[in-house]
PDB file of C-alpha atoms in Angstrom:
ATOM      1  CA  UNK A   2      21.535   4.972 -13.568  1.00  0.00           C
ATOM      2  CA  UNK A   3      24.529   4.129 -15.647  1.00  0.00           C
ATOM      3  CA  UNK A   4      23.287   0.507 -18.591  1.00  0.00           C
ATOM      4  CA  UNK A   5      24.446  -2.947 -16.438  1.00  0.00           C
ATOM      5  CA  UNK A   6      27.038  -4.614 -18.635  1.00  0.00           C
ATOM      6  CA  UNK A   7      25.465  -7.838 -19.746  1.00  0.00           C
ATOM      7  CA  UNK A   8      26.466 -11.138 -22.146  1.00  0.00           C
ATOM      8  CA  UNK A   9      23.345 -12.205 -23.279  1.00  0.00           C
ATOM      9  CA  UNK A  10      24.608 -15.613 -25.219  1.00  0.00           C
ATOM     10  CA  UNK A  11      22.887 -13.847 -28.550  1.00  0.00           C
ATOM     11  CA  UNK A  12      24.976 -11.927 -31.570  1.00  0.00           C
ATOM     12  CA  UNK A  13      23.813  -8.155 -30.769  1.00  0.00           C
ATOM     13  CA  UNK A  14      25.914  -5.070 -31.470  1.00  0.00           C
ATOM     14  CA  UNK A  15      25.878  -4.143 -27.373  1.00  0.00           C
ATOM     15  CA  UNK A  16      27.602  -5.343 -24.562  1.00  0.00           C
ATOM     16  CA  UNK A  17      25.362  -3.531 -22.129  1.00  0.00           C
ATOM     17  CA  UNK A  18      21.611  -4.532 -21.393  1.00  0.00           C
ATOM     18  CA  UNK A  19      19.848  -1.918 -23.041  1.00  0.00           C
ATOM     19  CA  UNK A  20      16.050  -1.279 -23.736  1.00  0.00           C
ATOM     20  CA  UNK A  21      16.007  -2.641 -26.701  1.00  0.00           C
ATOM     21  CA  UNK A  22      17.869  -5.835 -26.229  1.00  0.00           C
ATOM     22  CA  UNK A  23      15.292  -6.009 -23.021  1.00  0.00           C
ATOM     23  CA  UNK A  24      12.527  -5.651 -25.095  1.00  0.00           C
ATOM     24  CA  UNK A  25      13.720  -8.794 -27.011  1.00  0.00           C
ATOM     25  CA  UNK A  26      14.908 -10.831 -24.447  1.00  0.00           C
ATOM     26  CA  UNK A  27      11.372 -10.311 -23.294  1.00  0.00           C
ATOM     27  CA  UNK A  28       9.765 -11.688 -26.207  1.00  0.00           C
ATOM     28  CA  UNK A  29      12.435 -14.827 -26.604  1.00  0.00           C
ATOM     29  CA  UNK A  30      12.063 -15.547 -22.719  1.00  0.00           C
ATOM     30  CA  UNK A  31       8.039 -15.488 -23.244  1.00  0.00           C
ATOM     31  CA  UNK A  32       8.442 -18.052 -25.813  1.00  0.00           C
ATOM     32  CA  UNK A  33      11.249 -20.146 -25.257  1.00  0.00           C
ATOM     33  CA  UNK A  34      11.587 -20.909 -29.157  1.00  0.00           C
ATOM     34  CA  UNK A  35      14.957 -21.595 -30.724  1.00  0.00           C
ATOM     35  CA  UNK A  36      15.615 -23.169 -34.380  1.00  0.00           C
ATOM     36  CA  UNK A  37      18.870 -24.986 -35.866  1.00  0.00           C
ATOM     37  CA  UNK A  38      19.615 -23.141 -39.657  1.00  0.00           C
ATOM     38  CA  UNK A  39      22.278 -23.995 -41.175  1.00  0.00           C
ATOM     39  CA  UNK A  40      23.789 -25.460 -38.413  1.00  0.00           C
ATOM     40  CA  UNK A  41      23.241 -22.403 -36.046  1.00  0.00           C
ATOM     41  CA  UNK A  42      21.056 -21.755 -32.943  1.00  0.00           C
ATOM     42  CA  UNK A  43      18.503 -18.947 -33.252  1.00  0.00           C
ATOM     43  CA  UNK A  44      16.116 -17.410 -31.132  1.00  0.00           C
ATOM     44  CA  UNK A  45      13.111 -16.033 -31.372  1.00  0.00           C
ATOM     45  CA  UNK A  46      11.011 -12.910 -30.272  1.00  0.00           C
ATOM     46  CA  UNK A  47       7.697 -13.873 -32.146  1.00  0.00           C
ATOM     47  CA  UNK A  48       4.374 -11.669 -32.765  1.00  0.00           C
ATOM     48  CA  UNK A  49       1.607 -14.045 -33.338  1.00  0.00           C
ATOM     49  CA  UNK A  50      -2.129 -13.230 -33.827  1.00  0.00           C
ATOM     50  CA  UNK A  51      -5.206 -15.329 -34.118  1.00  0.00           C
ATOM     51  CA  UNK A  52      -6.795 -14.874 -37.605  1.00  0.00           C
ATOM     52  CA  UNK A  53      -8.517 -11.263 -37.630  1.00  0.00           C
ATOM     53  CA  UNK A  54      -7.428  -9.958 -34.404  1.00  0.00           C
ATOM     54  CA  UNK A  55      -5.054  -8.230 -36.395  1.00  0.00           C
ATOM     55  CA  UNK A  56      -5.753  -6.216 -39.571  1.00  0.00           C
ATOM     56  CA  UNK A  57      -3.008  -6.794 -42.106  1.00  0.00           C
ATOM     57  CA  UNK A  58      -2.085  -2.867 -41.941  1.00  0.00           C
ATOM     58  CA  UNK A  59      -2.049  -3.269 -38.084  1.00  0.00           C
ATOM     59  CA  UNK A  60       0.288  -5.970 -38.731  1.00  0.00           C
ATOM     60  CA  UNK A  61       2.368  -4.237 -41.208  1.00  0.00           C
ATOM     61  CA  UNK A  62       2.786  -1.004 -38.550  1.00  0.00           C
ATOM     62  CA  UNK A  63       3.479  -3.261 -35.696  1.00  0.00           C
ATOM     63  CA  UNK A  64       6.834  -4.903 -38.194  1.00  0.00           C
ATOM     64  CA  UNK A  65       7.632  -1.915 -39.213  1.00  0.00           C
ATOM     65  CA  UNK A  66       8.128  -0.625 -35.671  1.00  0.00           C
ATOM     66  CA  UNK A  67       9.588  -3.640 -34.262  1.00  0.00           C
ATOM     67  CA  UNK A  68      11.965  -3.620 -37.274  1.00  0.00           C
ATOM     68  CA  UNK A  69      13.713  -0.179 -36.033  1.00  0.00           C
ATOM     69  CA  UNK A  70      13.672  -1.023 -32.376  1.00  0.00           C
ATOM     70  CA  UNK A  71      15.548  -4.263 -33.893  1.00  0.00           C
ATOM     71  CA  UNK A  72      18.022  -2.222 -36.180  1.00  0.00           C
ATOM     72  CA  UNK A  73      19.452  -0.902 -32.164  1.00  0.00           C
ATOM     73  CA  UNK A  74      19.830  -4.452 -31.009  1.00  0.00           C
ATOM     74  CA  UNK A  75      21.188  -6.261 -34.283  1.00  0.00           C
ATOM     75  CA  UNK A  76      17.850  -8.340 -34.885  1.00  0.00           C
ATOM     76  CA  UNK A  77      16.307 -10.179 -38.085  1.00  0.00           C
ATOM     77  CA  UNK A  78      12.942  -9.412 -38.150  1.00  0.00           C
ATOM     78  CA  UNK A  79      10.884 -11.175 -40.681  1.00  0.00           C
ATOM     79  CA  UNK A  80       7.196 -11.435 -41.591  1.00  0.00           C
ATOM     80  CA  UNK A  81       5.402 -14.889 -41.148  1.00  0.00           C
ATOM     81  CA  UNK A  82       5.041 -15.722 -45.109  1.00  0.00           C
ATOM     82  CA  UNK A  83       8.756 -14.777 -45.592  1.00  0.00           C
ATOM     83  CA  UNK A  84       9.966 -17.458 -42.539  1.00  0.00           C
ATOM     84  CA  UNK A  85       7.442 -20.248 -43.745  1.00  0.00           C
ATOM     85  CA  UNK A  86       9.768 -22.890 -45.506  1.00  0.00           C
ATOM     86  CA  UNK A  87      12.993 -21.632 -44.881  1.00  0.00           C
ATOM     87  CA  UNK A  88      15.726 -22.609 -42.876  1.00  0.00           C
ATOM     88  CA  UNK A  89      14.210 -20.622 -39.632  1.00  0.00           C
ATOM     89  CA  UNK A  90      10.877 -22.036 -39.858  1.00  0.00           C
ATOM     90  CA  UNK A  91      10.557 -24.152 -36.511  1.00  0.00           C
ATOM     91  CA  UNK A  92       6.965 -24.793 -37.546  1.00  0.00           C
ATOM     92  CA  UNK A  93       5.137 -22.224 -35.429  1.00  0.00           C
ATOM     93  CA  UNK A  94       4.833 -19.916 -37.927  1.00  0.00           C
ATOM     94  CA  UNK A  95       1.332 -20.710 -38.943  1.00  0.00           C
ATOM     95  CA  UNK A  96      -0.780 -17.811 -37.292  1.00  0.00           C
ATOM     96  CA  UNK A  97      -0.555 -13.846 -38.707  1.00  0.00           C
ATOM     97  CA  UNK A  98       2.682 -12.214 -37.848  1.00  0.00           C
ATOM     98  CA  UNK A  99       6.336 -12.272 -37.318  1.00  0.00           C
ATOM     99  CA  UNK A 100       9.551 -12.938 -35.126  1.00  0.00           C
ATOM    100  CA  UNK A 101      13.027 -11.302 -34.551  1.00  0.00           C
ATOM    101  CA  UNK A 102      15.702 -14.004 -34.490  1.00  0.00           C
ATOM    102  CA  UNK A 103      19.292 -13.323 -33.217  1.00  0.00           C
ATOM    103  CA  UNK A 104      22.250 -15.938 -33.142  1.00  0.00           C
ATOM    104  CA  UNK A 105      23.280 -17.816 -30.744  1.00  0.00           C
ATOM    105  CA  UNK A 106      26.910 -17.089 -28.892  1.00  0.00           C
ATOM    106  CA  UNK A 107      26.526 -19.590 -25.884  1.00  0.00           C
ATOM    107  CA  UNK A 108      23.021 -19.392 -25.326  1.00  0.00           C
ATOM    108  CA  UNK A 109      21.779 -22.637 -25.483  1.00  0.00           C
ATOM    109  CA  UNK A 110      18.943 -22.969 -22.366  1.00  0.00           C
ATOM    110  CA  UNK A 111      16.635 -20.075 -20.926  1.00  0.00           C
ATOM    111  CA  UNK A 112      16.406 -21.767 -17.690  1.00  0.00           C
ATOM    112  CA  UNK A 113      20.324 -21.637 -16.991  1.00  0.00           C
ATOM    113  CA  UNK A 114      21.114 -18.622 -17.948  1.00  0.00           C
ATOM    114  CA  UNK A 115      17.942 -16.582 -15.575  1.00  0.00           C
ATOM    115  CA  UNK A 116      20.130 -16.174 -12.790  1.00  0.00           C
ATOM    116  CA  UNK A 117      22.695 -14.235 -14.692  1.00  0.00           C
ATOM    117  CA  UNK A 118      19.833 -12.345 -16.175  1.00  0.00           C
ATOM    118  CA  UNK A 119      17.615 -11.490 -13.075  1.00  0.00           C
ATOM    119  CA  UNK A 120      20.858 -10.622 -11.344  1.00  0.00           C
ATOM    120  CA  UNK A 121      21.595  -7.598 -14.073  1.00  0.00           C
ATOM    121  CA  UNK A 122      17.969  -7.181 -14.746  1.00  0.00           C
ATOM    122  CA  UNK A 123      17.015  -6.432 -11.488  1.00  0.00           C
ATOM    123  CA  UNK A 124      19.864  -4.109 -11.132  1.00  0.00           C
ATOM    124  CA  UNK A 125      18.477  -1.935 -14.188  1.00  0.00           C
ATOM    125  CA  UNK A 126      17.113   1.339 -14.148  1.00  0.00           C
ATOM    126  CA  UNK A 127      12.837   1.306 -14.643  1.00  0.00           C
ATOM    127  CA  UNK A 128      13.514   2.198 -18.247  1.00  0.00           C
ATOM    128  CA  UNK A 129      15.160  -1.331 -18.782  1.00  0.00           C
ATOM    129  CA  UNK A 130      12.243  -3.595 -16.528  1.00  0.00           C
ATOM    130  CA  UNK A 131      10.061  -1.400 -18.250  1.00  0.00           C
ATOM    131  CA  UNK A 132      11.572  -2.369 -22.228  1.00  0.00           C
ATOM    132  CA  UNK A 133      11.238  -6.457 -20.645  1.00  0.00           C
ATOM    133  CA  UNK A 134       7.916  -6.037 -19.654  1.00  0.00           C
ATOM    134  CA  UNK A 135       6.871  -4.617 -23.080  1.00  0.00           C
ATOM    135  CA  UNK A 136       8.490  -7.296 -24.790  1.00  0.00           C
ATOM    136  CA  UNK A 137       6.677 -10.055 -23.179  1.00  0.00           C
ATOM    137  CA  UNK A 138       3.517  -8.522 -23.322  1.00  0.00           C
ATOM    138  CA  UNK A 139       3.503  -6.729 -26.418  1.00  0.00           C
ATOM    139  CA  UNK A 140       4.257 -10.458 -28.360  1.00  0.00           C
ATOM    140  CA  UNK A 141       2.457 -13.027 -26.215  1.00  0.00           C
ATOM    141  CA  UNK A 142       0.298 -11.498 -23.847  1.00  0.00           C
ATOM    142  CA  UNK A 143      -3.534 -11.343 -23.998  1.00  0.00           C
ATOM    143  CA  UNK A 144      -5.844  -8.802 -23.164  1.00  0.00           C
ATOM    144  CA  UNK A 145      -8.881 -10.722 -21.076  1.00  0.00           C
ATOM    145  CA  UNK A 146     -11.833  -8.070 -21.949  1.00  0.00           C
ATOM    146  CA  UNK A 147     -14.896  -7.520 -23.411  1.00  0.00           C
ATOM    147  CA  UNK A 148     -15.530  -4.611 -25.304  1.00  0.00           C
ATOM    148  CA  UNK A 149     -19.214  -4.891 -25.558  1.00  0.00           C
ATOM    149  CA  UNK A 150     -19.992  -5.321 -22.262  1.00  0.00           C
ATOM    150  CA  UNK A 151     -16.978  -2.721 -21.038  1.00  0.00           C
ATOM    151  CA  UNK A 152     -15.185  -5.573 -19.416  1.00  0.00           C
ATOM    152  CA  UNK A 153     -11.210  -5.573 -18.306  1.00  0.00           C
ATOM    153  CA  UNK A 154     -10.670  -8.953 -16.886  1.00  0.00           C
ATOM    154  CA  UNK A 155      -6.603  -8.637 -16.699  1.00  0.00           C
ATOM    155  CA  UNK A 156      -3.446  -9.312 -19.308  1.00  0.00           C
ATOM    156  CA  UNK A 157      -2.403 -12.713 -19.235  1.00  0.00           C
ATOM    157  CA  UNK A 158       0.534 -14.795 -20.381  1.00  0.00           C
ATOM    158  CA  UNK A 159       1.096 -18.332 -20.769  1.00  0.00           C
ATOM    159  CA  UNK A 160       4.455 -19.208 -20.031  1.00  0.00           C
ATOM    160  CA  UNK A 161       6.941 -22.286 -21.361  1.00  0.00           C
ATOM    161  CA  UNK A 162       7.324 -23.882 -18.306  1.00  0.00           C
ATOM    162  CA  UNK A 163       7.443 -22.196 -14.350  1.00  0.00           C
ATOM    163  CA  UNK A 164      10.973 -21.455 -14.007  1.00  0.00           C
ATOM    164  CA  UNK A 165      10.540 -19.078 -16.726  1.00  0.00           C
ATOM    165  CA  UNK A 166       7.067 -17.785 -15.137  1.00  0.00           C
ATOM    166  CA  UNK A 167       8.831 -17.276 -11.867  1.00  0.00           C
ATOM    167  CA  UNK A 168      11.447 -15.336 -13.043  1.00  0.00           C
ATOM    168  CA  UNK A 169       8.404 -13.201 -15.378  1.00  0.00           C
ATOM    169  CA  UNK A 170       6.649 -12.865 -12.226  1.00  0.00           C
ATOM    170  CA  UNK A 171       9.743 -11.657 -10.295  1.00  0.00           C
ATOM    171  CA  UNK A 172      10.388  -8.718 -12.973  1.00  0.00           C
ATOM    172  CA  UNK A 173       6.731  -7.658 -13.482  1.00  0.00           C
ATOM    173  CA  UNK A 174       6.631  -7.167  -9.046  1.00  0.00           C
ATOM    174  CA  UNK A 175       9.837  -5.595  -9.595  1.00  0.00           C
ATOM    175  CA  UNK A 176       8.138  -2.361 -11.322  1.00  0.00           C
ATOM    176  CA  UNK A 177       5.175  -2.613  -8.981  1.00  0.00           C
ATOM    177  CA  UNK A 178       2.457  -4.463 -11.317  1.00  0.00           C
ATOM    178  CA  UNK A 179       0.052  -5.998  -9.289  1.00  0.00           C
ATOM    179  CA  UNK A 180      -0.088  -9.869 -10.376  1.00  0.00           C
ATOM    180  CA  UNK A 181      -1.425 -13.571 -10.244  1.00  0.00           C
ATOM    181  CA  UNK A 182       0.468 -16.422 -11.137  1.00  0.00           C
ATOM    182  CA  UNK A 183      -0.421 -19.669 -11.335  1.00  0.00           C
ATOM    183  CA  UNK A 184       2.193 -22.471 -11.777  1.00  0.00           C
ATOM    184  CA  UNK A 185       1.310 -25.533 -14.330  1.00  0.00           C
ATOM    185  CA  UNK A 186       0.727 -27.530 -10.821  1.00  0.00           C
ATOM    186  CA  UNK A 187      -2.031 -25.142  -9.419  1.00  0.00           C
ATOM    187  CA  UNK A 188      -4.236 -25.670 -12.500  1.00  0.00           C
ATOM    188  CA  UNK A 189      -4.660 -29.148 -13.301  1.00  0.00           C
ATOM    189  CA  UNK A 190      -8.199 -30.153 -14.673  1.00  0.00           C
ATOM    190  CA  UNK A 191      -8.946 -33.128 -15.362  1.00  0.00           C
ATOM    191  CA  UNK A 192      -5.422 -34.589 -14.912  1.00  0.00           C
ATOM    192  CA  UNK A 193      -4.570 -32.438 -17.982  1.00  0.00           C
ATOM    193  CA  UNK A 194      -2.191 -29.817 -16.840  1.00  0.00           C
ATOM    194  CA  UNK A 195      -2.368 -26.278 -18.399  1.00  0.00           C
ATOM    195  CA  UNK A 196       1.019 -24.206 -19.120  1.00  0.00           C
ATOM    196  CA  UNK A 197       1.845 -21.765 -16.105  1.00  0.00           C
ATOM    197  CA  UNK A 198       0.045 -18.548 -16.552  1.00  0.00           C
ATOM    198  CA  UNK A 199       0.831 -14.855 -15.134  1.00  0.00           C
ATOM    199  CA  UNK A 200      -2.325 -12.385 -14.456  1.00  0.00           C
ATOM    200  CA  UNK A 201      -1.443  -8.524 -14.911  1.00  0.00           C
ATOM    201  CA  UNK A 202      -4.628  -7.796 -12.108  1.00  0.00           C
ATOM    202  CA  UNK A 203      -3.718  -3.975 -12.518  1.00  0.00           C
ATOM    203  CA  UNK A 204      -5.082  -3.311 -16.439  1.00  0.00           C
ATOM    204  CA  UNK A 205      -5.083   0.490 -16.353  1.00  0.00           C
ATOM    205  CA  UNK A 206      -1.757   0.914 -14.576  1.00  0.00           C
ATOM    206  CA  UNK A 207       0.098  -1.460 -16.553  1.00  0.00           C
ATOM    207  CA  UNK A 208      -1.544   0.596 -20.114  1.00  0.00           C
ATOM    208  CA  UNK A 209      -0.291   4.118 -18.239  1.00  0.00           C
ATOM    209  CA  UNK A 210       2.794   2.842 -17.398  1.00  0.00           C
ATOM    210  CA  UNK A 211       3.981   0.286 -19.982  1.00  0.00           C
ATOM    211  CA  UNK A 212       1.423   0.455 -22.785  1.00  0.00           C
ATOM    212  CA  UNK A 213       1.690  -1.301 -26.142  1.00  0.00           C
ATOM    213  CA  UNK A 214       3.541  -1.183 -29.439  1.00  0.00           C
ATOM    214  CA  UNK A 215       0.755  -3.882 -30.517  1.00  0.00           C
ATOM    215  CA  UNK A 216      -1.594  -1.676 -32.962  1.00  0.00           C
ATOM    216  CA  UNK A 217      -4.139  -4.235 -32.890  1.00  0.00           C
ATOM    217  CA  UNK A 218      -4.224  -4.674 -28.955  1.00  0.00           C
ATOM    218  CA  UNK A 219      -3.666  -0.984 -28.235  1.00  0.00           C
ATOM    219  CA  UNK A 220      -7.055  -0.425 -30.189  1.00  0.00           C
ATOM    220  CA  UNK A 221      -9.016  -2.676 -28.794  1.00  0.00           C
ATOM    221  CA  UNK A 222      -7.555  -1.573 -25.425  1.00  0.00           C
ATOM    222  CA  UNK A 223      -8.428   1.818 -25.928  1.00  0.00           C
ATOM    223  CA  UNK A 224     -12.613   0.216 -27.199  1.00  0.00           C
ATOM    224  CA  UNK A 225     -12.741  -1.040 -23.874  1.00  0.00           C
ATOM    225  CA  UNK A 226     -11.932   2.029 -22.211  1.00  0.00           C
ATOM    226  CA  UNK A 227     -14.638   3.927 -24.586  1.00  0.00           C
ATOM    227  CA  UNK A 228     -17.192   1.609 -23.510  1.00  0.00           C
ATOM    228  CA  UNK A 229     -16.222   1.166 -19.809  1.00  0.00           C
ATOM    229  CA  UNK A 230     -15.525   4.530 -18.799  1.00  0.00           C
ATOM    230  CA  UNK A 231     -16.408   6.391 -21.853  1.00  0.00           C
ATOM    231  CA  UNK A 232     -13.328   8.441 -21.920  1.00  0.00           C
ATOM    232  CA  UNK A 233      -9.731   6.995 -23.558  1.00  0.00           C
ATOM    233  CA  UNK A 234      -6.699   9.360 -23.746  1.00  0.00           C
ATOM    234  CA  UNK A 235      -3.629   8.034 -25.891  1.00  0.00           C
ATOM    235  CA  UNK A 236       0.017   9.323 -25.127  1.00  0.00           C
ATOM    236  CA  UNK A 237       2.621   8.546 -27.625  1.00  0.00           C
ATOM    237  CA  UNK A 238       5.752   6.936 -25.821  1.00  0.00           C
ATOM    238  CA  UNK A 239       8.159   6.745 -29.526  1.00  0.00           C
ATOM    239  CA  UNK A 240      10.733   8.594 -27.434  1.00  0.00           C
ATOM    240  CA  UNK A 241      11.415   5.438 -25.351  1.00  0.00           C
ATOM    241  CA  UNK A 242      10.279   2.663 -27.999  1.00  0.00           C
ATOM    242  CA  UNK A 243       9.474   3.249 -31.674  1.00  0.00           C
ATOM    243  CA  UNK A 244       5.090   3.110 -31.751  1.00  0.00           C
ATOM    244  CA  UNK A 245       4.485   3.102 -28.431  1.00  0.00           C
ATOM    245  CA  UNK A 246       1.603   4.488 -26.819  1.00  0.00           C
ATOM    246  CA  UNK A 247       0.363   4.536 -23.422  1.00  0.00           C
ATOM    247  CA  UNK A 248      -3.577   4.704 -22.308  1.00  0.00           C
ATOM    248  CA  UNK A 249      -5.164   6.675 -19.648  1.00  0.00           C
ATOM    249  CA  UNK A 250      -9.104   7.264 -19.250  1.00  0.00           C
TER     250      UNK A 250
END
């Protein structure tokens, strides 16, 4: 199937909706983070990690690899300690990582521009879902497992707000992952609502299908596996998206 011509509203060097630019727009629409510099809109596809989830090599591998998939889509990726206290430092920069920031054309709100999206999308050939998919995942989603006790709970996201979860949930169905989502409304505790959240139920399909770039959540992906099923077979996917790998048993 022949790329779906697409205007994202960012400065890229494509006016088609490639993998790569899907990979990012699946990282900026899991965040919904922009930042004024210099009197410009920016926004972001950031890589965050609590304190030791991620070795600083694993860290360093997972930039550098993000950084070429960037170079095809006309991203600035930059490491946490070189963003802190400049003029793209929107003050979420605190935890180990990075982001890829791209200027703003027109787009100025996620919400009103995810019909346009899901339209083209939706339209796209599996390798394009596929690149979104990663890109949500790979920056913001979290593996639910235990690796002592051989546990795989599911892959969850919290999203900004539930339009964006909607549309998430829409594109993950749309390449056959079985999921849960739960708007902000559906989980109130306490009178204290919690941000919308989607479930990836389907673990092992969505690690043979879509995998990781993440070298610090493909590892302890493939722990689990050791101690669950005692078996874990890695397959290198760096044809489709630089460090990927995909996970069977």
């Amino acid at each position: 199937m022949a790329l779906q011509i697409y205007n994202a509203g960012i400065k890229t060097n494509t006016k088609y909706l490639t993998p790569e630019l899907a990979y990012f727009l699946g990282g900026i629409y899991a965040a919904n983070e922009s930042v004024i510099a210099n009197g410009k809109r920016y926004w972001a596809a950031p890589v965050r990690y609590n304190p030791q989830y991620s070795t600083q090599t694993q860290t360093t591998e997972h930039f550098d690899n993000v950084c070429v998939i960037s170079s095809k889509a006309d991203g600035y990726t930059v490491m946490k300690d070189n963003i802190k206290g400049t003029p793209l430092d929107s003050g979420k920069n605190r935890l180990p990582g990075f982001s890829t920031f791209f200027e703003a054309t027109s787009l100025i709100d996620l919400v009103t521009e995810i019909p346009n999206l899901k339209t083209v999308l939706l339209s796209s050939d599996n390798n394009v879902k596929k690149a979104f998919v990663l890109g949500v995942i790979d920056g913001r989603g979290t593996p639910d497992i235990s690796i002592s006790k051989g546990i795989i709970r599911y892959l969850s996201l919290d999203c900004p707000n539930d339009d964006i979860g909607d549309f998430l949930h829409e594109a993950f169905k749309s390449i056959g992952l079985l999921c849960n989502y739960n708007t902000a409304r559906d989980r109130l505790e306490g009178g204290a609502p919690r941000k919308a959240q989607l479930r990836i139920k389907n673990v092992e399909d969505y690690m043979r299908r879509i995998g990781y770039i993440s070298p610090a959540k493909f590892n302890n992906m493939k722990a689990v596996y050791m101690s669950k099923y005692g078996s874990a077979h890695e397959s290198s996917g760096s044809a489709f998206m630089s460090g990927l790998k995909y996970l069977t048993r």
